[in-house]
Amino acid sequence: MLVLPWAFDESGLVPGLLLLISIGIFCHYTSSLILKWSSGFDDFSDMCNHFLGSWAWHTSLVSSLLVLLGATCAYHTMMADFFHSLMSDAKSQFVPEPQGQVAGVIWAILTDRLLAPIPLAILLFPFTNVKEVAVLAKFTSWGILAVLMCFIYVVSVSLGLGCST
């Protein structure tokens, strides 16, 4: 979804729309075939194993893992970039220059673009060990609060009420 504006810019409006519609039709057709033939199977890879053999089972598992790995890398990159921006803005707006060597090292880690994933991984590691999904579902309400806070911040800055960068 993030490359659609670039793709439309490169191809033009009409060819971009035609390509988008044809890809949507192809995805709908493929999904309807999978749903039609998947009754009685617990997983897509099991269906591939039944109809096409063990090579298809291995291929579907590897492709699923690669898609999940790609999505994880994309989300981690976006979260690390957001965390870096947040820490850099917080340091420049709200925090005075760190006093002492330890505070300077901590702020250097928090505001360095290459090291931003380290504190993010430390903060998110406990959530990867939660065994029940219901516990994680309770944290989604904080996402609504974060979106609301971002909306209030954008409106206040656009009206000249908040701190400007």
mmCIF file of C-alpha atoms in Angstrom:
data_model
loop_
_atom_site.group_PDB
_atom_site.id
_atom_site.type_symbol
_atom_site.label_atom_id
_atom_site.label_comp_id
_atom_site.label_asym_id
_atom_site.label_seq_id
_atom_site.Cartn_x
_atom_site.Cartn_y
_atom_site.Cartn_z
ATOM 1 C CA MET A 1 0.000 0.000 0.000
ATOM 2 C CA LEU A 2 2.877 2.374 0.611
ATOM 3 C CA VAL A 3 4.128 2.184 -2.980
ATOM 4 C CA LEU A 4 0.790 2.926 -4.655
ATOM 5 C CA PRO A 5 1.375 6.677 -4.981
ATOM 6 C CA TRP A 6 4.781 6.030 -6.548
ATOM 7 C CA ALA A 7 3.320 3.404 -8.896
ATOM 8 C CA PHE A 8 0.569 5.775 -10.029
ATOM 9 C CA ASP A 9 3.140 8.514 -10.561
ATOM 10 C CA GLU A 10 5.286 6.246 -12.730
ATOM 11 C CA SER A 11 2.501 4.627 -14.756
ATOM 12 C CA GLY A 12 -0.098 7.370 -14.989
ATOM 13 C CA LEU A 13 -3.655 7.514 -13.746
ATOM 14 C CA VAL A 14 -5.459 5.324 -16.301
ATOM 15 C CA PRO A 15 -2.809 2.562 -16.602
ATOM 16 C CA GLY A 16 -2.404 2.610 -12.814
ATOM 17 C CA LEU A 17 -6.142 2.171 -12.287
ATOM 18 C CA LEU A 18 -6.296 -0.618 -14.878
ATOM 19 C CA LEU A 19 -3.366 -2.392 -13.251
ATOM 20 C CA LEU A 20 -4.869 -1.970 -9.780
ATOM 21 C CA ILE A 21 -8.232 -3.344 -10.913
ATOM 22 C CA SER A 22 -6.647 -6.313 -12.731
ATOM 23 C CA ILE A 23 -4.505 -7.196 -9.709
ATOM 24 C CA GLY A 24 -7.617 -6.949 -7.507
ATOM 25 C CA ILE A 25 -9.518 -9.309 -9.828
ATOM 26 C CA PHE A 26 -6.579 -11.755 -9.826
ATOM 27 C CA CYS A 27 -6.418 -11.679 -5.994
ATOM 28 C CA HIS A 28 -10.186 -12.179 -5.717
ATOM 29 C CA TYR A 29 -10.090 -15.147 -8.108
ATOM 30 C CA THR A 30 -7.173 -16.764 -6.269
ATOM 31 C CA SER A 31 -8.829 -16.263 -2.879
ATOM 32 C CA SER A 32 -12.133 -17.711 -4.101
ATOM 33 C CA LEU A 33 -10.319 -20.811 -5.418
ATOM 34 C CA ILE A 34 -8.556 -21.287 -2.097
ATOM 35 C CA LEU A 35 -11.840 -20.925 -0.193
ATOM 36 C CA LYS A 36 -13.620 -23.303 -2.575
ATOM 37 C CA TRP A 37 -11.085 -26.113 -2.210
ATOM 38 C CA SER A 38 -10.006 -25.589 1.404
ATOM 39 C CA SER A 39 -12.969 -27.162 3.176
ATOM 40 C CA GLY A 40 -11.776 -29.948 5.466
ATOM 41 C CA PHE A 41 -8.250 -28.571 5.787
ATOM 42 C CA ASP A 42 -6.927 -26.748 8.830
ATOM 43 C CA ASP A 43 -4.217 -24.845 7.002
ATOM 44 C CA PHE A 44 -3.370 -23.672 3.488
ATOM 45 C CA SER A 45 -0.135 -25.674 3.527
ATOM 46 C CA ASP A 46 -2.090 -28.860 4.361
ATOM 47 C CA MET A 47 -4.299 -28.239 1.344
ATOM 48 C CA CYS A 48 -1.208 -27.764 -0.838
ATOM 49 C CA ASN A 49 0.234 -31.019 0.517
ATOM 50 C CA HIS A 50 -2.979 -32.906 -0.270
ATOM 51 C CA PHE A 51 -3.424 -31.648 -3.832
ATOM 52 C CA LEU A 52 0.156 -31.022 -4.991
ATOM 53 C CA GLY A 53 2.454 -33.067 -2.749
ATOM 54 C CA SER A 54 5.121 -32.439 -0.166
ATOM 55 C CA TRP A 55 7.090 -29.961 -2.316
ATOM 56 C CA ALA A 56 4.047 -27.640 -2.313
ATOM 57 C CA TRP A 57 3.734 -28.020 1.456
ATOM 58 C CA HIS A 58 7.354 -26.939 1.917
ATOM 59 C CA THR A 59 6.983 -24.130 -0.610
ATOM 60 C CA SER A 60 3.830 -22.774 1.033
ATOM 61 C CA LEU A 61 5.432 -22.881 4.484
ATOM 62 C CA VAL A 62 8.576 -21.100 3.292
ATOM 63 C CA SER A 63 6.559 -18.464 1.423
ATOM 64 C CA SER A 64 4.342 -17.878 4.466
ATOM 65 C CA LEU A 65 7.395 -17.485 6.676
ATOM 66 C CA LEU A 66 9.005 -15.076 4.204
ATOM 67 C CA VAL A 67 5.836 -12.955 4.074
ATOM 68 C CA LEU A 68 5.683 -12.861 7.881
ATOM 69 C CA LEU A 69 9.377 -12.013 8.080
ATOM 70 C CA GLY A 70 8.939 -9.199 5.563
ATOM 71 C CA ALA A 71 5.965 -7.787 7.446
ATOM 72 C CA THR A 72 7.875 -8.026 10.725
ATOM 73 C CA CYS A 73 10.858 -6.198 9.217
ATOM 74 C CA ALA A 74 8.596 -3.489 7.794
ATOM 75 C CA TYR A 75 6.774 -2.979 11.101
ATOM 76 C CA HIS A 76 10.022 -2.986 13.046
ATOM 77 C CA THR A 77 11.540 -0.424 10.684
ATOM 78 C CA MET A 78 8.501 1.834 10.992
ATOM 79 C CA MET A 79 8.422 1.499 14.787
ATOM 80 C CA ALA A 80 12.160 2.165 15.083
ATOM 81 C CA ASP A 81 11.856 5.240 12.856
ATOM 82 C CA PHE A 82 8.898 6.519 14.876
ATOM 83 C CA PHE A 83 10.752 5.826 18.131
ATOM 84 C CA HIS A 84 13.838 7.664 16.848
ATOM 85 C CA SER A 85 11.749 10.679 15.817
ATOM 86 C CA LEU A 86 9.918 10.656 19.131
ATOM 87 C CA MET A 87 13.113 10.524 21.182
ATOM 88 C CA SER A 88 14.866 13.161 19.072
ATOM 89 C CA ASP A 89 11.901 15.528 19.383
ATOM 90 C CA ALA A 90 11.553 14.824 23.090
ATOM 91 C CA LYS A 91 15.229 15.564 23.638
ATOM 92 C CA SER A 92 15.161 18.813 21.658
ATOM 93 C CA GLN A 93 11.842 20.065 23.071
ATOM 94 C CA PHE A 94 11.545 18.906 26.653
ATOM 95 C CA VAL A 95 14.835 17.570 28.018
ATOM 96 C CA PRO A 96 17.803 19.770 28.862
ATOM 97 C CA GLU A 97 21.287 18.670 27.883
ATOM 98 C CA PRO A 98 22.116 15.462 29.767
ATOM 99 C CA GLN A 99 24.460 15.912 32.698
ATOM 100 C CA GLY A 100 26.951 13.124 33.267
ATOM 101 C CA GLN A 101 28.462 10.438 31.143
ATOM 102 C CA VAL A 102 25.786 7.778 31.774
ATOM 103 C CA ALA A 103 22.915 10.115 30.851
ATOM 104 C CA GLY A 104 24.798 11.183 27.725
ATOM 105 C CA VAL A 105 25.282 7.568 26.639
ATOM 106 C CA ILE A 106 21.613 6.759 27.282
ATOM 107 C CA TRP A 107 20.436 9.749 25.233
ATOM 108 C CA ALA A 108 22.940 8.869 22.505
ATOM 109 C CA ILE A 109 21.438 5.374 22.269
ATOM 110 C CA LEU A 110 17.856 6.662 22.344
ATOM 111 C CA THR A 111 18.411 9.304 19.669
ATOM 112 C CA ASP A 112 20.753 7.442 17.304
ATOM 113 C CA ARG A 113 18.928 6.158 14.216
ATOM 114 C CA LEU A 114 20.947 2.931 14.037
ATOM 115 C CA LEU A 115 20.633 2.156 17.746
ATOM 116 C CA ALA A 116 16.918 3.021 18.098
ATOM 117 C CA PRO A 117 15.816 -0.626 17.650
ATOM 118 C CA ILE A 118 17.683 -1.682 20.813
ATOM 119 C CA PRO A 119 15.483 0.133 23.372
ATOM 120 C CA LEU A 120 12.447 -0.673 21.241
ATOM 121 C CA ALA A 121 13.278 -4.391 21.390
ATOM 122 C CA ILE A 122 13.778 -4.141 25.165
ATOM 123 C CA LEU A 123 10.397 -2.429 25.555
ATOM 124 C CA LEU A 124 8.544 -4.910 23.328
ATOM 125 C CA PHE A 125 10.218 -8.148 24.449
ATOM 126 C CA PRO A 126 7.806 -8.762 27.367
ATOM 127 C CA PHE A 127 4.853 -8.620 24.949
ATOM 128 C CA THR A 128 6.328 -11.429 22.850
ATOM 129 C CA ASN A 129 6.175 -13.765 25.852
ATOM 130 C CA VAL A 130 2.469 -13.331 26.587
ATOM 131 C CA LYS A 131 0.734 -16.645 26.044
ATOM 132 C CA GLU A 132 -2.897 -15.468 25.994
ATOM 133 C CA VAL A 133 -4.218 -13.283 23.226
ATOM 134 C CA ALA A 134 -6.865 -11.782 25.521
ATOM 135 C CA VAL A 135 -4.143 -10.018 27.495
ATOM 136 C CA LEU A 136 -2.745 -8.479 24.318
ATOM 137 C CA ALA A 137 -6.240 -7.490 23.187
ATOM 138 C CA LYS A 138 -6.535 -5.252 26.238
ATOM 139 C CA PHE A 139 -3.520 -3.280 25.032
ATOM 140 C CA THR A 140 -5.253 -2.366 21.768
ATOM 141 C CA SER A 141 -7.304 0.209 23.654
ATOM 142 C CA TRP A 142 -4.045 2.107 24.206
ATOM 143 C CA GLY A 143 -3.696 2.321 20.420
ATOM 144 C CA ILE A 144 -6.934 4.287 20.260
ATOM 145 C CA LEU A 145 -5.565 6.634 22.899
ATOM 146 C CA ALA A 146 -2.316 7.064 20.930
ATOM 147 C CA VAL A 147 -4.238 7.907 17.737
ATOM 148 C CA LEU A 148 -6.332 10.405 19.673
ATOM 149 C CA MET A 149 -3.214 12.014 21.151
ATOM 150 C CA CYS A 150 -1.611 12.280 17.693
ATOM 151 C CA PHE A 151 -4.788 13.847 16.314
ATOM 152 C CA ILE A 152 -4.936 16.391 19.140
ATOM 153 C CA TYR A 153 -1.249 17.201 18.646
ATOM 154 C CA VAL A 154 -1.625 17.742 14.892
ATOM 155 C CA VAL A 155 -4.688 19.954 15.350
ATOM 156 C CA SER A 156 -3.061 21.986 18.124
ATOM 157 C CA VAL A 157 0.135 22.544 16.126
ATOM 158 C CA SER A 158 -1.822 23.488 13.007
ATOM 159 C CA LEU A 159 -3.786 26.047 15.037
ATOM 160 C CA GLY A 160 -0.567 27.396 16.557
ATOM 161 C CA LEU A 161 -1.428 26.238 20.068
ATOM 162 C CA GLY A 162 1.265 23.593 20.510
ATOM 163 C CA CYS A 163 5.027 23.655 20.413
ATOM 164 C CA SER A 164 6.433 24.067 16.935
ATOM 165 C CA THR A 165 9.479 22.307 15.547
#
